[in-house]
Every structure is written in structure tokens, then in C-alpha cells.
Short mmCIF file of C-alpha atoms in Angstrom, two decimals:
data_model
loop_
_atom_site.label_atom_id
_atom_site.label_comp_id
_atom_site.label_asym_id
_atom_site.label_seq_id
_atom_site.Cartn_x
_atom_site.Cartn_y
_atom_site.Cartn_z
CA MET Y 18 0.00 0.00 0.00
CA THR Y 19 1.34 3.46 -0.84
CA THR Y 20 0.25 6.73 0.73
CA ALA Y 21 3.01 8.99 -0.50
CA GLY Y 22 0.57 11.82 -1.11
CA ALA Y 23 -0.35 12.18 2.57
CA ALA Y 24 1.15 15.10 4.50
CA ARG Y 25 4.43 14.01 6.04
CA GLY Y 26 4.94 14.48 9.75
CA THR Y 27 1.30 13.97 10.70
CA ALA Y 28 -0.33 11.05 12.47
CA GLY Y 29 -1.62 9.85 9.10
CA ARG Y 30 1.80 10.00 7.46
CA PRO Y 31 4.83 10.12 9.76
CA LEU Y 32 8.13 11.44 8.47
CA ARG Y 33 10.00 8.19 7.83
CA ILE Y 34 13.70 8.05 8.75
CA ALA Y 35 16.16 5.14 8.43
CA VAL Y 36 19.33 5.10 10.56
CA ILE Y 37 22.09 2.76 9.35
CA GLY Y 38 24.13 1.64 12.36
CA SER Y 39 23.02 0.96 15.94
CA GLY Y 40 26.12 2.05 17.83
CA PRO Y 41 26.11 5.21 19.96
CA ALA Y 42 26.14 7.51 16.90
CA GLY Y 43 23.03 5.96 15.40
CA VAL Y 44 21.12 5.55 18.65
CA TYR Y 45 21.90 9.10 19.79
CA ALA Y 46 20.73 10.51 16.46
CA ALA Y 47 17.48 8.56 16.66
CA ASP Y 48 16.96 9.54 20.30
CA MET Y 49 17.60 13.23 19.64
CA LEU Y 50 15.12 13.18 16.78
CA THR Y 51 12.39 11.81 19.07
CA LYS Y 52 13.15 14.49 21.67
CA SER Y 53 13.49 17.42 19.27
CA GLN Y 54 11.46 20.60 19.63
CA GLU Y 55 9.79 19.81 16.33
CA VAL Y 56 8.43 16.55 17.74
CA GLN Y 57 7.28 18.34 20.89
CA ASP Y 58 5.45 20.77 18.60
CA GLY Y 59 3.59 17.93 16.89
CA LEU Y 60 5.90 16.46 14.23
CA VAL Y 61 5.33 12.70 13.95
CA LEU Y 62 8.29 10.46 13.13
CA ALA Y 63 8.74 6.78 12.27
CA ILE Y 64 12.37 5.76 12.83
CA ASP Y 65 13.87 2.41 11.87
CA LEU Y 66 17.39 1.50 13.01
CA PHE Y 67 19.32 -1.02 10.87
CA ASP Y 68 22.52 -2.88 11.71
CA ARG Y 69 24.57 -5.45 9.83
CA TYR Y 70 25.09 -7.38 13.07
CA PRO Y 71 22.33 -9.43 14.72
CA ALA Y 72 22.84 -7.55 18.02
CA PRO Y 73 22.75 -3.79 18.68
CA TYR Y 74 25.33 -1.35 20.13
CA GLY Y 75 28.01 -1.44 17.39
CA LEU Y 76 31.52 -0.69 18.66
CA ILE Y 77 30.29 -0.67 22.26
CA ARG Y 78 29.73 -4.43 21.87
CA TYR Y 79 32.52 -5.11 19.38
CA GLY Y 80 35.12 -2.39 19.86
CA VAL Y 81 35.66 -1.77 23.58
CA ALA Y 82 37.71 -4.01 25.87
CA PRO Y 83 35.40 -6.26 27.93
CA ASP Y 84 36.97 -5.15 31.23
CA HIS Y 85 36.37 -1.47 30.51
CA PRO Y 86 34.46 -0.03 33.50
CA ARG Y 87 32.30 2.32 31.42
CA ILE Y 88 30.91 -0.34 29.10
CA LYS Y 89 27.93 -1.27 31.26
CA GLY Y 90 26.86 2.33 31.74
CA ILE Y 91 26.93 3.10 28.01
CA VAL Y 92 25.06 -0.11 27.15
CA ASN Y 93 22.42 0.68 29.77
CA ALA Y 94 21.92 4.16 28.30
CA LEU Y 95 21.52 2.81 24.75
CA HIS Y 96 19.24 0.03 26.00
CA LYS Y 97 16.89 2.54 27.64
CA VAL Y 98 16.51 4.43 24.38
CA LEU Y 99 15.70 1.36 22.29
CA ASP Y 100 13.54 -0.20 25.00
CA ARG Y 101 11.03 2.67 24.84
CA GLY Y 102 9.45 1.15 21.74
CA ASP Y 103 9.35 4.28 19.57
CA ILE Y 104 12.40 3.24 17.50
CA ARG Y 105 12.36 -0.07 15.62
CA PHE Y 106 15.52 -2.19 15.44
CA PHE Y 107 16.37 -4.43 12.47
CA GLY Y 108 19.54 -6.46 13.01
CA ASN Y 109 21.39 -8.77 10.61
CA VAL Y 110 20.54 -6.44 7.73
CA ASP Y 111 23.53 -5.38 5.64
CA TYR Y 112 23.31 -2.07 3.77
CA GLY Y 113 24.43 -2.61 0.20
CA THR Y 114 23.59 -6.32 0.27
CA ASP Y 115 20.17 -6.81 1.84
CA LEU Y 116 18.98 -3.25 1.24
CA SER Y 117 20.25 -0.88 -1.42
CA LEU Y 118 20.22 2.90 -1.33
CA GLU Y 119 17.34 2.81 -3.80
CA ASP Y 120 15.40 0.53 -1.44
CA LEU Y 121 15.94 2.93 1.45
CA GLN Y 122 14.97 5.97 -0.59
CA ASN Y 123 11.84 4.13 -1.71
CA HIS Y 124 10.79 3.44 1.90
CA TYR Y 125 12.13 6.47 3.80
CA ASP Y 126 12.13 10.24 3.43
CA ALA Y 127 15.62 10.51 4.93
CA VAL Y 128 18.55 8.19 5.64
CA ILE Y 129 21.23 8.76 8.30
CA PHE Y 130 24.46 6.78 7.91
CA ALA Y 131 26.06 5.99 11.29
CA THR Y 132 28.23 3.05 10.28
CA GLY Y 133 31.32 4.09 12.24
CA ALA Y 134 34.81 2.82 11.46
CA ILE Y 135 36.01 -0.74 12.01
CA LYS Y 136 39.20 -1.09 9.95
CA ASP Y 137 42.75 -0.33 11.07
CA ALA Y 138 44.41 2.78 9.71
CA ASP Y 139 47.45 1.97 7.61
CA LEU Y 140 50.99 1.99 8.98
CA ASN Y 141 53.23 2.15 5.93
CA ILE Y 142 56.59 0.77 7.08
CA PRO Y 143 58.62 -2.18 5.74
CA GLY Y 144 57.71 -5.55 7.23
CA VAL Y 145 54.09 -4.72 7.99
CA GLU Y 146 53.03 -7.74 5.92
CA LEU Y 147 55.02 -10.29 7.99
CA ASP Y 148 53.35 -13.15 9.82
CA GLY Y 149 52.86 -11.86 13.36
CA SER Y 150 52.06 -8.29 12.31
CA PHE Y 151 48.44 -7.60 13.27
CA GLY Y 152 45.94 -4.79 13.15
CA GLY Y 153 44.86 -3.75 16.64
CA ALA Y 154 41.25 -3.34 15.50
CA ASP Y 155 41.24 -6.93 14.21
CA PHE Y 156 42.46 -8.17 17.60
CA VAL Y 157 39.78 -6.12 19.36
CA SER Y 158 37.15 -7.72 17.12
CA TRP Y 159 38.47 -11.16 18.06
CA TYR Y 160 38.49 -10.69 21.83
CA ASP Y 161 35.09 -8.97 21.67
CA GLY Y 162 33.55 -11.96 19.89
CA HIS Y 163 32.83 -10.28 16.55
CA PRO Y 164 30.75 -12.71 14.45
CA ASP Y 165 32.66 -12.04 11.23
CA VAL Y 166 36.22 -12.80 12.39
CA ALA Y 167 38.00 -16.12 12.92
CA ARG Y 168 37.38 -17.87 16.22
CA GLU Y 169 41.10 -18.48 16.85
CA TRP Y 170 43.98 -16.03 17.25
CA PRO Y 171 47.72 -16.89 17.07
CA LEU Y 172 48.87 -15.99 20.59
CA THR Y 173 52.34 -17.53 20.49
CA ALA Y 174 54.62 -14.54 21.17
CA LYS Y 175 56.46 -14.00 24.44
CA GLU Y 176 57.48 -10.43 23.58
CA ILE Y 177 55.00 -8.12 21.86
CA ALA Y 178 55.07 -4.55 20.53
CA VAL Y 179 51.95 -2.40 20.44
CA ILE Y 180 52.33 0.72 18.30
CA GLY Y 181 50.13 3.66 19.30
CA ASN Y 182 49.33 5.92 22.22
CA GLY Y 183 45.54 6.00 22.08
CA ASN Y 184 42.88 4.24 24.14
CA VAL Y 185 42.69 1.28 21.74
CA ALA Y 186 46.45 0.70 22.03
CA LEU Y 187 46.12 0.61 25.81
CA ASP Y 188 43.15 -1.77 25.59
CA VAL Y 189 45.07 -4.09 23.27
CA ALA Y 190 48.17 -4.05 25.49
CA ARG Y 191 46.16 -4.56 28.67
CA VAL Y 192 44.25 -7.56 27.28
CA LEU Y 193 47.47 -9.09 25.91
CA SER Y 194 49.27 -8.75 29.24
CA LYS Y 195 46.39 -9.56 31.58
CA HIS Y 196 45.95 -13.06 32.99
CA ALA Y 197 42.99 -14.77 31.31
CA ASP Y 198 41.45 -15.87 34.63
CA ASP Y 199 41.05 -12.21 35.56
CA LEU Y 200 38.89 -11.66 32.47
CA LEU Y 201 36.41 -14.38 33.42
CA VAL Y 202 34.30 -11.82 35.26
CA THR Y 203 33.62 -10.15 31.90
CA GLU Y 204 31.54 -11.41 28.98
CA ILE Y 205 34.46 -12.76 26.92
CA PRO Y 206 33.53 -15.82 24.85
CA ASP Y 207 34.95 -19.18 25.84
CA ASN Y 208 37.25 -19.36 22.80
CA VAL Y 209 38.82 -16.01 23.75
CA TYR Y 210 39.43 -17.16 27.30
CA ALA Y 211 41.04 -20.37 26.05
CA GLY Y 212 43.29 -18.48 23.64
CA LEU Y 213 44.47 -15.94 26.22
CA LYS Y 214 44.92 -18.67 28.84
CA ALA Y 215 47.42 -20.46 26.62
CA SER Y 216 49.39 -17.32 25.75
CA PRO Y 217 53.09 -17.50 26.76
CA VAL Y 218 53.45 -13.69 26.84
CA THR Y 219 55.90 -12.19 29.33
CA ASP Y 220 56.48 -8.65 28.01
CA VAL Y 221 54.21 -6.21 26.18
CA HIS Y 222 55.75 -2.94 24.96
CA ILE Y 223 53.61 0.12 24.08
CA PHE Y 224 55.35 2.66 21.85
CA GLY Y 225 54.38 6.28 21.25
CA ARG Y 226 55.99 8.65 18.75
CA ARG Y 227 55.77 11.74 20.96
CA GLY Y 228 56.28 12.46 24.67
CA PRO Y 229 54.24 11.79 27.82
CA ALA Y 230 52.42 15.13 27.52
CA GLN Y 231 51.23 14.34 23.98
CA VAL Y 232 49.59 10.95 24.52
CA LYS Y 233 46.10 10.44 23.10
CA PHE Y 234 44.68 8.12 25.75
CA THR Y 235 42.61 9.31 28.70
CA PRO Y 236 43.35 9.22 32.47
CA MET Y 237 40.90 6.40 33.15
CA GLU Y 238 42.45 4.16 30.47
CA LEU Y 239 45.89 4.90 31.86
CA ARG Y 240 44.89 4.08 35.44
CA GLU Y 241 43.33 0.79 34.30
CA LEU Y 242 46.81 -0.43 33.40
CA SER Y 243 47.80 -0.47 37.06
CA HIS Y 244 44.82 -2.65 38.01
CA SER Y 245 46.09 -5.79 36.31
CA ARG Y 246 47.14 -8.51 38.77
CA ASP Y 247 50.72 -9.83 38.52
CA VAL Y 248 51.67 -7.32 35.81
CA ASP Y 249 54.43 -4.78 36.47
CA ILE Y 250 54.43 -1.43 34.65
CA VAL Y 251 57.90 -0.49 33.42
CA LEU Y 252 58.86 3.09 32.48
CA TYR Y 253 62.09 4.61 31.16
CA GLU Y 254 63.52 7.86 32.51
CA GLU Y 255 65.02 8.85 29.14
CA ASP Y 256 61.51 8.96 27.67
CA PHE Y 257 60.37 11.70 30.03
CA ASP Y 258 61.11 14.86 28.06
CA PHE Y 259 59.01 18.02 28.08
CA ASP Y 260 59.33 21.04 25.80
CA GLU Y 261 57.64 24.44 25.95
CA ALA Y 262 54.45 23.12 24.37
CA SER Y 263 54.41 20.23 26.85
CA ASP Y 264 54.71 22.61 29.80
CA ALA Y 265 51.89 24.75 28.41
CA ALA Y 266 49.68 21.69 27.93
CA ILE Y 267 50.34 20.49 31.49
CA LYS Y 268 49.51 23.91 32.93
CA GLY Y 269 46.47 24.52 30.73
CA ASN Y 270 44.80 21.10 30.54
CA ASN Y 271 43.80 19.16 33.67
CA GLN Y 272 43.58 15.88 31.76
CA VAL Y 273 47.15 16.21 30.47
CA LYS Y 274 48.32 17.25 33.95
CA THR Y 275 46.65 14.20 35.51
CA MET Y 276 48.23 11.77 33.05
CA VAL Y 277 51.71 13.27 33.31
CA ASN Y 278 51.47 13.22 37.12
CA THR Y 279 50.35 9.58 37.05
CA LEU Y 280 53.21 8.57 34.77
CA THR Y 281 55.88 10.47 36.72
CA ASN Y 282 54.58 9.07 40.01
CA TRP Y 283 54.84 5.55 38.58
CA LEU Y 284 58.40 6.32 37.50
CA VAL Y 285 59.33 7.47 41.01
CA GLU Y 286 57.66 4.43 42.59
CA GLN Y 287 59.53 2.20 40.17
CA ASP Y 288 62.86 3.77 41.17
CA ASP Y 289 61.98 3.31 44.86
CA ALA Y 290 61.10 -0.34 44.23
CA ALA Y 291 64.40 -0.87 42.44
CA ALA Y 292 66.26 0.31 45.53
CA ASP Y 293 64.37 -2.24 47.64
CA PRO Y 294 63.38 -4.96 45.15
CA ALA Y 295 60.44 -7.23 45.87
CA THR Y 296 59.35 -10.29 43.97
CA GLY Y 297 58.65 -9.19 40.41
CA ALA Y 298 55.51 -9.98 38.48
CA SER Y 299 55.41 -12.76 35.90
CA ARG Y 300 54.43 -10.26 33.18
CA ARG Y 301 55.57 -6.75 32.37
CA LEU Y 302 53.89 -3.88 30.53
CA HIS Y 303 56.47 -1.41 29.20
CA LEU Y 304 55.55 2.17 28.29
CA HIS Y 305 57.90 3.82 25.78
CA PHE Y 306 57.70 7.38 24.47
CA LEU Y 307 59.67 9.24 21.77
CA HIS Y 308 59.86 6.17 19.53
CA ASN Y 309 58.99 6.34 15.82
CA PRO Y 310 58.54 2.93 14.11
CA VAL Y 311 60.84 2.47 11.13
CA GLU Y 312 60.71 -1.22 10.19
CA ILE Y 313 59.28 -4.53 11.36
CA THR Y 314 62.01 -7.12 10.91
CA GLY Y 315 61.55 -10.81 10.32
CA GLU Y 316 63.04 -14.25 9.82
CA ASP Y 317 61.50 -16.89 7.54
CA GLY Y 318 58.54 -14.59 6.91
CA LYS Y 319 57.73 -14.15 10.61
CA VAL Y 320 58.16 -11.15 12.89
CA SER Y 321 61.40 -11.29 14.87
CA GLY Y 322 61.83 -7.67 15.92
CA ILE Y 323 61.03 -4.02 15.35
CA THR Y 324 63.26 -1.00 14.76
CA PHE Y 325 62.51 2.51 16.03
CA GLU Y 326 64.17 5.85 15.57
CA ARG Y 327 64.43 7.85 18.75
CA THR Y 328 62.65 11.19 18.45
CA GLU Y 329 62.93 14.46 20.33
CA LEU Y 330 60.44 17.22 20.98
CA ASP Y 331 60.92 20.31 18.83
CA GLY Y 332 59.39 22.93 21.14
CA THR Y 333 55.91 22.83 19.58
CA GLY Y 334 54.84 19.43 20.93
CA ASN Y 335 55.80 17.75 17.67
CA VAL Y 336 58.91 15.61 17.21
CA ARG Y 337 61.88 15.20 14.90
CA GLY Y 338 64.18 12.25 14.36
CA THR Y 339 67.48 12.07 16.20
CA GLY Y 340 69.24 9.58 13.93
CA GLU Y 341 69.51 7.10 16.80
CA PHE Y 342 67.95 3.70 16.07
CA ILE Y 343 66.94 0.99 18.54
CA ASP Y 344 66.02 -2.63 17.86
CA TYR Y 345 63.63 -4.59 20.07
CA PRO Y 346 63.29 -8.37 19.82
CA VAL Y 347 59.56 -9.17 19.56
CA GLN Y 348 57.60 -11.97 17.95
CA ALA Y 349 54.41 -10.01 17.31
CA VAL Y 350 53.50 -6.42 16.46
CA TYR Y 351 50.04 -4.89 16.91
CA ARG Y 352 49.34 -1.69 14.98
CA SER Y 353 46.95 0.55 16.92
CA VAL Y 354 47.41 3.86 15.14
CA GLY Y 355 43.70 4.52 14.64
CA TYR Y 356 40.55 3.32 12.91
CA PHE Y 357 39.51 4.01 9.33
CA GLY Y 358 36.05 4.15 7.81
CA SER Y 359 34.80 1.91 5.00
CA ALA Y 360 33.20 3.15 1.80
CA LEU Y 361 29.42 2.75 1.47
CA PRO Y 362 27.78 1.67 -1.80
CA ASP Y 363 26.30 4.54 -3.84
CA VAL Y 364 27.52 7.20 -1.40
CA GLU Y 365 30.40 9.58 -2.18
CA PHE Y 366 33.42 8.68 -0.03
CA ASP Y 367 36.64 10.48 0.91
CA HIS Y 368 39.21 7.68 0.68
CA ARG Y 369 41.95 9.86 2.16
CA ARG Y 370 40.09 10.61 5.38
CA GLY Y 371 37.88 7.51 5.50
CA VAL Y 372 34.60 9.42 5.77
CA VAL Y 373 31.42 9.98 3.81
CA VAL Y 374 31.73 13.30 1.98
CA ASN Y 375 29.50 15.69 3.90
CA ASP Y 376 28.95 19.22 5.09
CA GLY Y 377 27.91 19.27 8.73
CA GLY Y 378 26.26 15.87 8.31
CA ARG Y 379 24.55 16.64 4.99
CA VAL Y 380 25.90 14.08 2.49
CA LEU Y 381 27.39 15.59 -0.66
CA GLY Y 382 27.63 14.16 -4.16
CA ALA Y 383 30.61 14.01 -6.47
CA ASP Y 384 29.87 17.54 -7.65
CA GLY Y 385 29.95 18.90 -4.09
CA THR Y 386 26.24 19.58 -3.85
CA GLN Y 387 23.92 18.19 -1.18
CA VAL Y 388 22.25 14.85 -1.89
CA PRO Y 389 18.66 15.39 -0.75
CA GLY Y 390 17.59 13.09 2.07
CA LEU Y 391 21.02 11.64 2.91
CA TYR Y 392 22.89 12.41 6.16
CA ALA Y 393 25.81 11.08 8.21
CA THR Y 394 26.82 11.14 11.84
CA GLY Y 395 29.55 9.74 14.10
CA TRP Y 396 32.91 8.46 12.92
CA ILE Y 397 31.76 7.93 9.32
CA LYS Y 398 30.98 11.66 9.30
CA ARG Y 399 34.03 13.17 11.00
CA GLY Y 400 36.60 10.41 11.29
CA PRO Y 401 37.49 8.15 14.24
CA VAL Y 402 38.24 10.81 16.85
CA GLY Y 403 36.52 11.89 20.02
CA LEU Y 404 34.54 10.17 22.73
CA ILE Y 405 30.84 9.94 23.62
CA GLY Y 406 30.47 13.70 24.11
CA SER Y 407 31.71 14.34 20.58
CA THR Y 408 29.33 11.72 19.22
CA LYS Y 409 26.36 13.44 20.85
CA GLY Y 410 27.41 16.81 19.47
CA ASP Y 411 27.76 15.26 16.02
CA ALA Y 412 24.30 13.74 16.19
CA LEU Y 413 22.76 17.03 17.26
CA GLU Y 414 24.29 18.88 14.31
CA THR Y 415 23.12 16.24 11.84
CA ILE Y 416 19.53 15.96 13.07
CA THR Y 417 19.23 19.73 13.29
CA HIS Y 418 20.07 19.93 9.58
CA LEU Y 419 17.72 17.06 8.73
CA LEU Y 420 14.80 18.70 10.51
CA ALA Y 421 15.56 22.04 8.88
CA ASP Y 422 15.46 20.29 5.47
CA ARG Y 423 12.31 18.29 6.13
CA GLU Y 424 9.93 20.23 3.88
CA GLY Y 425 12.18 19.61 0.88
CA LEU Y 426 13.03 15.96 1.46
CA PRO Y 427 12.23 13.61 -1.43
CA ALA Y 428 9.11 11.71 -0.47
CA ALA Y 429 9.19 7.98 0.11
CA VAL Y 430 6.79 5.86 -1.93
CA GLU Y 431 6.33 2.73 0.18
CA VAL Y 432 5.36 4.26 3.50
CA ALA Y 433 3.31 1.53 5.18
CA SER Y 434 5.00 0.47 8.45
CA ASP Y 435 5.22 -3.16 7.35
CA ALA Y 436 6.49 -2.44 3.82
CA VAL Y 437 10.17 -2.82 4.73
CA THR Y 438 9.59 -6.01 6.71
CA GLU Y 439 7.72 -7.49 3.74
CA LEU Y 440 10.64 -6.55 1.48
CA LEU Y 441 13.20 -8.18 3.78
CA GLU Y 442 11.11 -11.31 4.14
CA SER Y 443 10.61 -11.55 0.37
CA ARG Y 444 14.41 -11.58 0.02
CA GLY Y 445 14.90 -14.23 2.68
CA VAL Y 446 16.72 -11.88 5.07
CA GLU Y 447 16.73 -13.34 8.58
CA TYR Y 448 16.46 -10.00 10.32
CA THR Y 449 16.46 -9.72 14.09
CA THR Y 450 14.39 -7.37 16.22
CA TRP Y 451 14.54 -5.61 19.57
CA GLU Y 452 12.44 -8.41 21.04
CA GLY Y 453 15.02 -10.78 19.60
CA TRP Y 454 17.79 -8.87 21.37
CA HIS Y 455 15.97 -9.41 24.67
CA GLU Y 456 15.97 -13.13 23.85
CA LEU Y 457 19.70 -13.14 23.04
CA ASP Y 458 20.47 -10.99 26.07
CA ALA Y 459 18.71 -13.47 28.35
CA PHE Y 460 20.44 -16.39 26.63
CA GLU Y 461 23.91 -14.89 27.16
CA LYS Y 462 23.11 -14.20 30.81
CA ASP Y 463 21.96 -17.80 31.20
CA LEU Y 464 25.27 -18.97 29.73
CA GLY Y 465 26.98 -16.83 32.36
CA ALA Y 466 24.92 -18.43 35.13
CA GLN Y 467 25.80 -21.91 33.85
CA ALA Y 468 29.49 -21.00 33.75
CA SER Y 469 29.27 -19.58 37.27
CA ALA Y 470 27.80 -22.84 38.56
CA THR Y 471 30.79 -24.85 37.38
CA GLY Y 472 33.59 -22.28 37.21
CA PRO Y 473 35.76 -20.41 39.70
CA VAL Y 474 34.11 -16.96 39.42
CA GLN Y 475 30.72 -15.34 39.01
CA ARG Y 476 30.04 -14.57 35.34
CA GLU Y 477 27.33 -12.08 34.41
CA ARG Y 478 27.11 -13.34 30.82
CA VAL Y 479 29.02 -15.19 28.12
CA LYS Y 480 28.91 -13.61 24.67
CA VAL Y 481 27.62 -15.70 21.76
CA VAL Y 482 29.99 -15.49 18.78
CA PRO Y 483 28.71 -17.41 15.70
CA ARG Y 484 26.41 -15.19 13.65
CA GLN Y 485 23.91 -17.94 12.88
CA ASP Y 486 23.65 -18.85 16.56
CA MET Y 487 22.93 -15.20 17.38
CA VAL Y 488 20.29 -15.07 14.66
CA SER Y 489 18.68 -18.36 15.69
CA VAL Y 490 18.41 -17.37 19.34
CA SER Y 491 17.18 -13.88 18.49
CA ARG Y 492 14.48 -15.13 16.13
CA ARG Y 493 12.98 -17.45 18.73
CA ALA Y 494 11.00 -14.46 19.95
CA ALA Y 495 9.49 -13.92 16.50
CA ALA Y 496 8.69 -17.64 16.21
CA VAL Y 497 6.88 -17.62 19.56
CA LEU Y 498 4.96 -14.46 18.73
CA GLY Y 499 4.13 -15.80 15.26
#
């Protein structure tokens, strides 16, 4: 049934909006739309949220370390939004495969892309292709139970280098160095626990190109490093250099001041411990600054070491090479120098920045003009920088523009609420729903209860990994209701 001629934004014909991606960016955009002044003044919306994964939450489920203390709070906030019932969720629906842009434009007046960024940014140095050289984002996907990555991970290295000074680098290093038994209280899948349990790792080295005052991680991530049992943090006095820009940053930014104070206090405590040595931990986490990666070295096609050039601060907070080179023997290298967005079918993409071409969230075409009805928010809009606060600000800008454009949006044709479900079913797409997420959520919690009954610690849940298992469990709800 088509009712395209009805006035949009009324009870008889809601303004129909599709959001592609159910991570924080997508959920915040949908939530802000429902709470906008325009809706309070009588605008009626129908919002459908699509995700290529069977479960919601995007990188909160598949991109944050399972022992991160903020995870539960963010998930609870997103859950409350979707649990209200005024935003529909369709999981296991892949944009570009199950639904095309033409399909979306046929069923919705506007489309918001919130697909984030899941790939590793490139690190173009010799040896990056060697066996044992890994992308940090790929490792995160593995330990977070991503349904589209291999179930096993080659954890055979005793000495490991992690390149990067952002939050993801710290997460990767912390998970690599942490004892697997201490992760049992999280939702890690059984295969991840087994892999980490068998790891022979003794030393994990984190390398940053600039100094302690220029790191990109946050104080909470830094402090988490010190919470790992039987893991010593090792610092190096020669890495603690501060130029004029560093001093200004310490004086003018409380976050920088906190992190520098934490690091220098650890260095002092380490020196005190050296004077009166106690029994050392079985694993060590080394923090290195002023190291620029030059080459990953190998033997027989496998990583055997990594070479860095020492850098020095140049007075502006940036660095220059010193001509001094240092080799570290390692058997694995994890590149955590940032995420990078993936191109979307039929949408103009900036391959240099890894974002959808846009102006304040309004998607632009190849000629630089606005594409009516298409919008972007989150990392696919601005690149993989910023935390939750930035994501909310992004979403507000995008939905403000969408609502300002609403009178000129190209009208959808198939506007019945069940039209998109009929289309998906006609194509054999096994989509999941919000009710299905409740089913999967309960199932994972039950797995946790079963593990608690036979294991050494209380487990809140155990994450399901295989995609088809997630889909099957989620669709039980639809089968019962049907």
C-alpha cells in the first residue's frame, strides 16, 4: 500500500527516517530526533534502526575491551533508548547487500548513515606484511567476539610490541598482558578465554611517537593499566622529556596534567622499588615514548623484531628524528594507530580521510552539492576521533540539519509500516528485532549463570559469537509471537 501523497509528519503520514548503524552515533541521532522541539510541537516520526550485526550497540559491543568499567553504563543508556518502543531495530541487515540505497529511498524520506569505522588505519613501514604483524582493530574484534572474524587467534609470542598511544592501544596491550582468569568476570567468549589462557606472553611494549604530555589516551584508560594482577608497569627515565608546548599543555589542561602526574609518580615508585626490590611480576607492561617505528624485521617470513628511531620534541609538541635507532626483539606487532572508515555503496566517499563526503552531516555528491535526504553522523561523518560527548554533538548537528530540510526531502513511496519487513522477508533476510535482542540478552546471561555454577568466578554473561547462533536465538521471539 502506498500513501506517498499524505502530508508528512502527521499522524496519518509520519516522516519516515532510516538510521544505518546501531552504535552510539546511530542511537543518539534517533533519540535526539524523538526528543526534538519539532516533535514536541507535533511532528510525527517513524524511525527504523538497521545494523549489519544481529545484536545492537556497534563498537560498544565489538570495539571496547570487555573489562572497561564504562561499558555497562553506556550499554544501559543505549538500552533505555531502544527499549522505549518508539524506535524499531532491524539487526542482521547489511546495507548494500540486503537493502540498497534505492530501497531505502523508496521506503524512507531521509537516511542517516552511522556506520562508524572498524578497519585499522594503515601503517606504511617495511615488514608490515610479515606473519605476526596484526591490526589492533582486528584483535579487538576477536576478543570482543565479533561474528565475522575467525574464532582463533595466534597468541604464540612471548614479547609483543603495540604501536600507538591511544585508548585502543592501551586496551590491546592490557588484554594481551592480563591473565585470562582475571577476564572471566567479563563477557568474553569461551574461545577467547582459552586463547588468552594459553598465551606464553611475558612482556608487552607500548610505543608512542611523541612524549608523555602528547599521549592520546585518557586518564581512566591509563589508570586501568595499574589494576592488572601480577603485571608490572615499566617506564624509562630517558623517555620523560618536556618542551615548551608540553609545559603549556600540562599547565592549561587538567587531563594532560593528571596523566603526566600519574606517569611520573609511577616512574618514582619504580625507582623506589628498584632500591628495595620485591618479587617481580610474571608479566611486564612497558611504556615507551619518543619512539617512531621504522621497520618490522623478520626471519622466515615471521616477525622477529622491530626497529625505532628515537625522536625528540621540537618545542611545539611535535617531534623530529634524532638519527639514533633501537632494535627490540619481539615476535608479534600490533598496529593501533587509529581506525579508518569503509566506503558505502552509492555514497560519495573520501578515501583519504575515511569518511562519507559531507557538510555538517549533509551528504554531498561528487559535484559537491547536497544529496537530498542523505545524512551522516559519528565516525563515518568526522573520522574516528573523540569520545561519547563528541558523538552526541555530532548527532545534534546532523539531526538539526535534517529537521531544517524536512519540507524539501524527497518523499518515500512505500510508507506503510510493514512495507520494509515485507521486502526483507521476500528476500529471505533473517532480520532480528529488539524483542530478539531481549531473547539473546537473556540467553547470554543464562550462559553466564551456567558458567558460574561450574567455574571459579561469578560470570554475568558469556557472549555468543557465531552469527547464525545469534540469529537463531534472536528469532525465537518472532517464532513464539508468530
